[in-house]
Amino acid sequence: MQYLVAFTTLACLLTGALASPTETTQAKRATCTVNSVASAADLSDCTSVVITAFSVPSGETVTIKAASGASISMTGSVTFSKTTASGPLWTFDTSNANFNGNGYSFKGNGDLYWDGEGTSGGVTKPHPFIKFEGYGSFTDLIIKNSPAHAISVGTTSTSSFTNILVDNLDGASLGKNTDGFDVSASDLTISGCKVYNQDDCIAINSGSNIVFENNFCSGGHGISIGSIATGKTVSGVTISGNQVEESMYGMRIKVDSDATSASVSDVTYSGNTISTNDKYGFLVTQSYSADFGTPGTGSTISDINFTGSQTKITVSGSYPRVGVDCGHCSGTWNWAELVASGGESSDIILGGAKISGGSY
Ligand SMILES: *[C@@H]1O[C@H](CO)[C@@H](O)[C@H](O)[C@H]1NC(C)=O
């Protein structure tokens, strides 16, 4: 205790000496080390946070809430015991953080939960595994074997996610609902990330000004906008330069059939290479949770374009290459840079929209 008081006094003196007289000074710890659940409890005065290797025991969760502008880095991986806690098991609640995972992992031990039933049955699976609140830039991190949904993005200001690997390859037979990124946020870029999983690579549920570019998705359900529920809006999305392989679907816009006051607008696809082995290469539907059913009319989908560089979709299952199941869609959709092949012939119900160009 004595030591702590002495240290704090010294820190105040140093900070005071350097600060201009008009500034109110507050002691900042130079570097805070997170090496246990307890050590993460109060990081509010930490401008630099180092996360070392440690384990999170059952029943515990961690929230990293550092000082504004903090740099946060990892020097080891964090392992999560099979837990009774509900997700998120780890939250970054940051303001203007600069995070570098240095290639270390959050290990969810999903294999201890996976039973083929996902979040709708069987073993209770904490989800999401990792959540981002606040805002910042986040790079060079591995999410390994999430029990269910891997990353939830609920950032509140401009944020970027680069070089993040979601590796749920081990769930190929029993993993389910292992979404890569679930996004309800605006002003966001996700680029150069890789997702190996068994559900959506990304699912954008609400938000505007979102860029998803140069990412790689394998084994899952492709790049999704939605599912969109009542009152939710997605607008201004660019999906470019991504590669999707061995996927159930390629890219989808899915709006709940009963959604009202909901919309999806201004979505641009450019330069994507998509390969699906089961269902639609590209699907726009207002009849979700059906792929193609009786579409709702309480939502609007507008301005869905394939422009810029060519997007190439290859379908190898026996499903239509492209499906559009609109009850209420609008505008002229420029599909000049879409080439879809394989599968069965496309099934298009426009519900008020028009499509120009494209080969599908
Ligand atoms: C989509 O294409 C239509 C038709 O060319 C155009 O009017 C609209 O501005 C485009 N939307 C975007 C977001 O580029």
Short mmCIF file of C-alpha atoms and ligand atoms in Angstrom, two decimals:
data_model
loop_
_atom_site.label_atom_id
_atom_site.label_comp_id
_atom_site.label_asym_id
_atom_site.label_seq_id
_atom_site.Cartn_x
_atom_site.Cartn_y
_atom_site.Cartn_z
CA MET A 1 0.00 0.00 0.00
CA GLN A 2 2.79 2.38 0.99
CA TYR A 3 4.57 1.51 -2.18
CA LEU A 4 1.44 2.20 -4.27
CA VAL A 5 0.97 5.65 -2.67
CA ALA A 6 4.60 6.53 -3.27
CA PHE A 7 4.38 5.39 -6.87
CA THR A 8 1.20 7.37 -7.54
CA THR A 9 2.74 10.51 -6.03
CA LEU A 10 5.80 10.14 -8.19
CA ALA A 11 3.64 9.63 -11.29
CA CYS A 12 1.66 12.80 -10.45
CA LEU A 13 4.84 14.79 -9.99
CA LEU A 14 6.23 13.64 -13.30
CA THR A 15 3.00 14.27 -15.18
CA GLY A 16 2.62 17.64 -13.49
CA ALA A 17 6.13 18.69 -14.44
CA LEU A 18 5.52 17.94 -18.11
CA ALA A 19 2.02 19.36 -18.46
CA SER A 20 1.28 22.95 -19.29
CA PRO A 21 0.01 24.96 -16.30
CA THR A 22 -3.54 25.29 -17.64
CA GLU A 23 -4.00 21.57 -18.14
CA THR A 24 -5.63 19.54 -15.43
CA THR A 25 -3.38 16.61 -14.86
CA GLN A 26 -4.34 13.09 -14.08
CA ALA A 27 -1.99 10.28 -13.31
CA LYS A 28 -1.69 7.86 -16.18
CA ARG A 29 -0.11 4.51 -15.71
CA ALA A 30 2.41 4.10 -18.51
CA THR A 31 1.79 0.48 -19.36
CA CYS A 32 -0.83 -1.75 -17.81
CA THR A 33 -0.49 -5.47 -18.06
CA VAL A 34 -3.50 -7.72 -18.45
CA ASN A 35 -2.47 -11.20 -17.37
CA SER A 36 -5.65 -12.32 -15.57
CA VAL A 37 -9.35 -11.51 -15.40
CA ALA A 38 -8.79 -9.37 -12.29
CA SER A 39 -6.04 -7.30 -13.89
CA ALA A 40 -8.43 -6.21 -16.65
CA ALA A 41 -10.93 -4.76 -14.18
CA ASP A 42 -9.97 -1.08 -14.29
CA LEU A 43 -7.89 0.13 -17.20
CA SER A 44 -9.47 3.55 -17.43
CA ASP A 45 -6.19 5.38 -16.84
CA CYS A 46 -4.08 3.13 -19.07
CA THR A 47 -2.83 4.62 -22.32
CA SER A 48 -0.91 1.46 -23.12
CA VAL A 49 -2.22 -2.02 -22.43
CA VAL A 50 -0.30 -5.24 -22.92
CA ILE A 51 -2.27 -8.48 -22.89
CA THR A 52 -0.11 -11.47 -22.04
CA ALA A 53 -0.99 -15.15 -22.27
CA PHE A 54 -3.56 -16.19 -19.68
CA SER A 55 -6.68 -18.27 -19.17
CA VAL A 56 -10.22 -17.09 -18.54
CA PRO A 57 -11.89 -19.51 -16.09
CA SER A 58 -15.46 -20.75 -16.40
CA GLY A 59 -18.07 -18.17 -15.43
CA GLU A 60 -15.80 -15.18 -16.03
CA THR A 61 -15.81 -12.57 -18.80
CA VAL A 62 -13.39 -9.76 -19.62
CA THR A 63 -13.97 -6.18 -20.77
CA ILE A 64 -11.05 -4.05 -21.94
CA LYS A 65 -11.91 -0.41 -21.34
CA ALA A 66 -8.70 1.60 -21.64
CA ALA A 67 -8.05 5.34 -21.76
CA SER A 68 -9.02 7.21 -24.91
CA GLY A 69 -6.40 6.79 -27.64
CA ALA A 70 -4.80 3.80 -25.94
CA SER A 71 -2.58 1.37 -27.74
CA ILE A 72 -3.37 -2.20 -26.87
CA SER A 73 -1.21 -5.12 -27.88
CA MET A 74 -0.89 -8.83 -27.24
CA THR A 75 2.22 -10.77 -26.33
CA GLY A 76 0.47 -14.12 -25.91
CA SER A 77 -2.82 -15.92 -26.52
CA VAL A 78 -5.88 -15.91 -24.28
CA THR A 79 -7.53 -19.27 -23.69
CA PHE A 80 -11.15 -19.61 -22.56
CA SER A 81 -12.18 -22.56 -20.40
CA LYS A 82 -15.47 -24.21 -21.27
CA THR A 83 -17.77 -21.77 -19.54
CA THR A 84 -21.16 -21.27 -17.96
CA ALA A 85 -20.98 -17.53 -18.79
CA SER A 86 -23.02 -16.17 -21.68
CA GLY A 87 -21.32 -14.15 -24.39
CA PRO A 88 -19.62 -11.93 -25.15
CA LEU A 89 -16.79 -13.62 -23.31
CA TRP A 90 -14.40 -10.79 -24.23
CA THR A 91 -15.37 -7.18 -25.00
CA PHE A 92 -13.25 -4.35 -26.35
CA ASP A 93 -15.04 -1.19 -25.21
CA THR A 94 -12.56 1.35 -26.45
CA SER A 95 -12.39 4.93 -27.54
CA ASN A 96 -10.04 5.50 -30.47
CA ALA A 97 -7.97 2.42 -29.60
CA ASN A 98 -5.10 1.16 -31.65
CA PHE A 99 -5.10 -2.61 -31.17
CA ASN A 100 -2.49 -5.02 -32.47
CA GLY A 101 -2.91 -8.71 -31.69
CA ASN A 102 0.54 -9.49 -33.12
CA GLY A 103 -0.86 -12.72 -34.53
CA TYR A 104 -1.91 -14.10 -31.14
CA SER A 105 -5.24 -15.82 -30.56
CA PHE A 106 -8.40 -15.84 -28.55
CA LYS A 107 -8.99 -19.55 -28.14
CA GLY A 108 -12.66 -20.36 -27.58
CA ASN A 109 -12.37 -24.12 -27.32
CA GLY A 110 -15.48 -24.46 -29.49
CA ASP A 111 -14.79 -28.14 -29.96
CA LEU A 112 -15.84 -28.66 -26.32
CA TYR A 113 -19.34 -27.37 -27.21
CA TRP A 114 -19.99 -28.28 -30.83
CA ASP A 115 -22.76 -30.82 -31.29
CA GLY A 116 -24.19 -29.89 -34.67
CA GLU A 117 -27.06 -27.93 -33.09
CA GLY A 118 -25.58 -24.45 -32.92
CA THR A 119 -27.46 -21.86 -30.85
CA SER A 120 -30.87 -23.48 -31.30
CA GLY A 121 -30.33 -26.61 -29.23
CA GLY A 122 -28.07 -29.03 -27.45
CA VAL A 123 -25.19 -27.69 -25.38
CA THR A 124 -25.56 -24.00 -24.39
CA LYS A 125 -22.98 -22.05 -26.38
CA PRO A 126 -21.87 -18.59 -25.28
CA HIS A 127 -22.20 -16.07 -28.10
CA PRO A 128 -20.91 -13.84 -29.41
CA PHE A 129 -17.41 -14.87 -28.45
CA ILE A 130 -15.71 -11.47 -28.93
CA LYS A 131 -17.49 -8.11 -29.05
CA PHE A 132 -16.24 -4.71 -30.23
CA GLU A 133 -17.91 -1.65 -28.76
CA GLY A 134 -16.59 1.92 -28.78
CA TYR A 135 -14.22 2.38 -31.71
CA GLY A 136 -10.70 2.09 -33.01
CA SER A 137 -8.49 0.17 -35.39
CA PHE A 138 -7.94 -3.51 -34.80
CA THR A 139 -5.40 -5.66 -36.56
CA ASP A 140 -3.53 -8.96 -36.65
CA LEU A 141 -5.67 -11.19 -34.44
CA ILE A 142 -6.77 -14.82 -34.58
CA ILE A 143 -10.12 -16.04 -33.30
CA LYS A 144 -9.82 -19.78 -32.89
CA ASN A 145 -12.80 -22.14 -32.48
CA SER A 146 -15.59 -19.90 -31.28
CA PRO A 147 -18.39 -21.89 -29.62
CA ALA A 148 -20.91 -20.11 -31.91
CA HIS A 149 -20.87 -16.55 -33.40
CA ALA A 150 -17.27 -15.35 -33.42
CA ILE A 151 -17.15 -11.55 -33.65
CA SER A 152 -19.87 -9.01 -32.96
CA VAL A 153 -19.18 -5.51 -34.23
CA GLY A 154 -21.21 -2.83 -32.46
CA THR A 155 -18.74 0.02 -32.83
CA THR A 156 -19.97 3.59 -32.41
CA SER A 157 -17.55 5.59 -34.58
CA THR A 158 -15.11 5.10 -37.46
CA SER A 159 -13.38 1.72 -37.06
CA SER A 160 -11.26 -0.67 -39.07
CA PHE A 161 -10.57 -4.36 -38.85
CA THR A 162 -7.64 -5.75 -40.83
CA ASN A 163 -5.82 -9.05 -41.00
CA ILE A 164 -8.16 -10.87 -38.64
CA LEU A 165 -8.44 -14.63 -39.00
CA VAL A 166 -11.50 -16.48 -37.79
CA ASP A 167 -10.37 -20.09 -37.81
CA ASN A 168 -13.24 -22.47 -37.11
CA LEU A 169 -12.00 -25.09 -39.54
CA ASP A 170 -12.17 -27.68 -36.74
CA GLY A 171 -15.97 -27.19 -36.72
CA ALA A 172 -16.40 -28.49 -40.26
CA SER A 173 -18.62 -31.38 -39.17
CA LEU A 174 -20.18 -30.24 -35.85
CA GLY A 175 -19.79 -26.44 -35.75
CA LYS A 176 -22.94 -24.42 -36.49
CA ASN A 177 -23.95 -20.72 -36.30
CA THR A 178 -20.28 -19.84 -36.22
CA ASP A 179 -20.75 -16.48 -38.01
CA GLY A 180 -17.49 -14.65 -38.70
CA PHE A 181 -18.49 -10.97 -38.31
CA ASP A 182 -21.96 -9.90 -37.18
CA VAL A 183 -22.22 -6.17 -37.81
CA SER A 184 -24.65 -3.63 -36.39
CA ALA A 185 -22.53 -0.51 -36.85
CA SER A 186 -21.70 2.35 -39.22
CA ASP A 187 -18.50 3.85 -40.66
CA LEU A 188 -16.57 0.65 -40.75
CA THR A 189 -13.99 -1.09 -42.94
CA ILE A 190 -13.21 -4.78 -42.76
CA SER A 191 -10.34 -5.70 -45.06
CA GLY A 192 -7.78 -8.42 -45.57
CA CYS A 193 -9.52 -10.80 -43.15
CA LYS A 194 -10.04 -14.55 -43.47
CA VAL A 195 -12.98 -16.55 -42.19
CA TYR A 196 -13.21 -20.36 -42.14
CA ASN A 197 -16.56 -21.25 -40.61
CA GLN A 198 -20.02 -22.80 -40.88
CA ASP A 199 -22.36 -19.79 -41.21
CA ASP A 200 -22.24 -16.27 -42.66
CA CYS A 201 -18.73 -14.95 -43.25
CA ILE A 202 -20.20 -11.55 -42.50
CA ALA A 203 -23.79 -10.62 -41.69
CA ILE A 204 -24.60 -6.91 -41.79
CA ASN A 205 -27.75 -6.44 -39.73
CA SER A 206 -27.89 -2.63 -39.65
CA GLY A 207 -25.69 0.39 -40.40
CA SER A 208 -24.34 2.63 -43.13
CA ASN A 209 -21.03 3.45 -44.79
CA ILE A 210 -19.61 -0.07 -44.54
CA VAL A 211 -16.77 -1.44 -46.67
CA PHE A 212 -15.98 -5.16 -46.84
CA GLU A 213 -13.00 -5.60 -49.13
CA ASN A 214 -10.26 -8.06 -50.05
CA ASN A 215 -11.41 -10.67 -47.58
CA PHE A 216 -11.43 -14.45 -47.95
CA CYS A 217 -14.33 -16.66 -46.85
CA SER A 218 -14.34 -20.46 -46.88
CA GLY A 219 -16.76 -23.21 -45.92
CA GLY A 220 -19.61 -21.04 -44.65
CA HIS A 221 -22.69 -19.29 -45.98
CA GLY A 222 -21.06 -16.38 -47.76
CA ILE A 223 -21.32 -12.61 -47.55
CA SER A 224 -24.69 -11.46 -46.20
CA ILE A 225 -26.64 -8.32 -45.65
CA GLY A 226 -29.28 -9.27 -43.07
CA SER A 227 -31.18 -10.89 -41.96
CA ILE A 228 -32.95 -7.54 -41.74
CA ALA A 229 -35.67 -7.28 -39.11
CA THR A 230 -38.43 -4.71 -38.58
CA GLY A 231 -37.09 -1.17 -38.16
CA LYS A 232 -33.57 -2.01 -39.37
CA THR A 233 -31.79 -0.17 -42.17
CA VAL A 234 -28.64 -0.96 -44.13
CA SER A 235 -27.35 1.59 -46.63
CA GLY A 236 -24.13 2.48 -48.38
CA VAL A 237 -22.29 -0.84 -48.46
CA THR A 238 -19.33 -1.67 -50.72
CA ILE A 239 -18.40 -5.32 -51.10
CA SER A 240 -15.30 -5.54 -53.26
CA GLY A 241 -12.37 -7.77 -54.08
CA ASN A 242 -13.48 -10.63 -51.86
CA GLN A 243 -13.06 -14.32 -52.52
CA VAL A 244 -15.64 -16.84 -51.34
CA GLU A 245 -14.95 -20.55 -51.78
CA GLU A 246 -16.61 -23.85 -50.89
CA SER A 247 -19.59 -21.96 -49.60
CA MET A 248 -23.28 -22.88 -49.26
CA TYR A 249 -24.40 -19.49 -50.63
CA GLY A 250 -22.25 -16.87 -52.31
CA MET A 251 -23.71 -13.48 -51.43
CA ARG A 252 -27.16 -12.65 -50.07
CA ILE A 253 -29.45 -9.82 -49.12
CA LYS A 254 -32.07 -11.32 -46.81
CA VAL A 255 -34.98 -9.43 -45.32
CA ASP A 256 -37.45 -11.04 -42.94
CA SER A 257 -40.74 -11.72 -44.70
CA ASP A 258 -42.68 -9.91 -41.96
CA ALA A 259 -40.30 -6.91 -41.67
CA THR A 260 -41.80 -3.42 -41.76
CA SER A 261 -40.05 -0.01 -41.73
CA ALA A 262 -36.92 -1.79 -42.93
CA SER A 263 -34.71 -1.10 -45.92
CA VAL A 264 -31.55 -2.05 -47.77
CA SER A 265 -30.17 0.52 -50.22
CA ASP A 266 -27.04 1.49 -52.14
CA VAL A 267 -25.12 -1.77 -52.13
CA THR A 268 -22.25 -2.07 -54.63
CA TYR A 269 -20.51 -5.33 -55.49
CA SER A 270 -17.23 -5.08 -57.39
CA GLY A 271 -14.46 -7.52 -58.26
CA ASN A 272 -15.58 -10.44 -56.11
CA THR A 273 -14.81 -14.08 -56.99
CA ILE A 274 -17.47 -16.38 -55.62
CA SER A 275 -17.77 -20.14 -55.74
CA THR A 276 -20.68 -22.00 -54.13
CA ASN A 277 -21.20 -25.73 -53.83
CA ASP A 278 -24.80 -25.93 -52.68
CA LYS A 279 -27.36 -23.12 -53.06
CA TYR A 280 -27.71 -19.71 -54.76
CA GLY A 281 -24.67 -17.84 -56.01
CA PHE A 282 -26.47 -14.54 -55.38
CA LEU A 283 -29.81 -14.23 -53.61
CA VAL A 284 -31.94 -11.18 -52.84
CA THR A 285 -34.97 -12.16 -50.83
CA GLN A 286 -37.77 -10.51 -48.93
CA SER A 287 -39.17 -13.87 -47.90
CA TYR A 288 -36.55 -14.79 -45.31
CA SER A 289 -36.31 -17.20 -43.48
CA ALA A 290 -37.35 -18.83 -46.75
CA ASP A 291 -34.90 -18.45 -49.61
CA PHE A 292 -37.64 -18.05 -52.12
CA GLY A 293 -41.21 -17.97 -50.85
CA THR A 294 -43.93 -15.39 -50.49
CA PRO A 295 -42.01 -12.12 -50.24
CA GLY A 296 -43.08 -9.44 -47.77
CA THR A 297 -43.96 -5.94 -48.95
CA GLY A 298 -43.27 -4.00 -45.74
CA SER A 299 -39.60 -3.34 -46.53
CA THR A 300 -37.76 -1.79 -49.48
CA ILE A 301 -34.64 -2.92 -51.32
CA SER A 302 -33.12 -0.43 -53.75
CA ASP A 303 -29.94 0.29 -55.75
CA ILE A 304 -28.22 -3.09 -55.69
CA ASN A 305 -25.41 -2.79 -58.25
CA PHE A 306 -22.58 -4.82 -59.75
CA THR A 307 -20.24 -2.17 -61.08
CA GLY A 308 -16.51 -1.35 -61.06
CA SER A 309 -14.61 -4.60 -61.71
CA GLN A 310 -16.33 -7.79 -62.75
CA THR A 311 -17.81 -10.02 -60.05
CA LYS A 312 -17.63 -13.67 -61.08
CA ILE A 313 -19.99 -16.19 -59.50
CA THR A 314 -19.67 -19.92 -60.12
CA VAL A 315 -22.37 -22.27 -58.84
CA SER A 316 -21.86 -26.03 -58.72
CA GLY A 317 -25.01 -27.22 -56.91
CA SER A 318 -28.42 -27.63 -58.52
CA TYR A 319 -29.86 -24.28 -57.50
CA PRO A 320 -30.53 -21.16 -59.56
CA ARG A 321 -27.36 -19.14 -60.10
CA VAL A 322 -29.16 -15.99 -59.07
CA GLY A 323 -32.42 -15.60 -57.18
CA VAL A 324 -34.35 -12.38 -56.68
CA ASP A 325 -37.54 -12.74 -54.65
CA CYS A 326 -38.83 -9.21 -54.16
CA GLY A 327 -42.21 -8.12 -52.88
CA HIS A 328 -41.25 -4.45 -52.83
CA CYS A 329 -38.00 -3.45 -54.49
CA SER A 330 -37.23 -0.28 -56.44
CA GLY A 331 -34.88 1.57 -58.77
CA THR A 332 -32.78 0.39 -61.68
CA TRP A 333 -30.08 -2.00 -60.60
CA ASN A 334 -26.93 -1.82 -62.70
CA TRP A 335 -25.60 -5.36 -63.02
CA ALA A 336 -23.16 -4.62 -65.86
CA GLU A 337 -20.24 -6.24 -64.03
CA LEU A 338 -21.93 -9.48 -62.94
CA VAL A 339 -21.11 -12.78 -64.61
CA ALA A 340 -22.77 -15.82 -63.03
CA SER A 341 -22.46 -19.35 -64.38
CA GLY A 342 -23.24 -22.96 -63.47
CA GLY A 343 -26.14 -24.25 -61.39
CA GLU A 344 -29.62 -23.77 -62.82
CA SER A 345 -31.12 -20.80 -64.62
CA SER A 346 -31.78 -17.73 -62.52
CA ASP A 347 -35.14 -17.12 -60.89
CA ILE A 348 -36.03 -13.43 -60.84
CA ILE A 349 -39.09 -11.74 -59.33
CA LEU A 350 -38.38 -8.01 -59.31
CA GLY A 351 -41.26 -6.64 -57.26
CA GLY A 352 -40.94 -3.20 -58.85
CA ALA A 353 -37.18 -2.95 -59.50
CA LYS A 354 -35.45 -3.15 -62.88
CA ILE A 355 -32.13 -4.80 -63.71
CA SER A 356 -29.86 -3.53 -66.48
CA GLY A 357 -26.96 -5.49 -67.94
CA GLY A 358 -25.14 -8.49 -66.51
CA SER A 359 -24.84 -12.11 -67.50
CA TYR A 360 -26.71 -14.44 -65.23
C1 LIG B 1 -26.81 1.92 -58.98
O1 LIG B 1 -27.10 1.97 -60.34
C2 LIG B 1 -28.16 2.87 -60.65
C3 LIG B 1 -28.46 2.68 -62.14
O2 LIG B 1 -27.33 2.92 -62.93
C4 LIG B 1 -27.73 4.30 -60.30
O3 LIG B 1 -28.79 5.18 -60.56
C5 LIG B 1 -27.37 4.35 -58.83
O4 LIG B 1 -26.86 5.61 -58.50
C6 LIG B 1 -26.33 3.29 -58.49
N1 LIG B 1 -26.15 3.27 -57.06
C7 LIG B 1 -24.95 3.31 -56.51
C8 LIG B 1 -24.91 3.23 -55.04
O5 LIG B 1 -23.93 3.40 -57.18
#
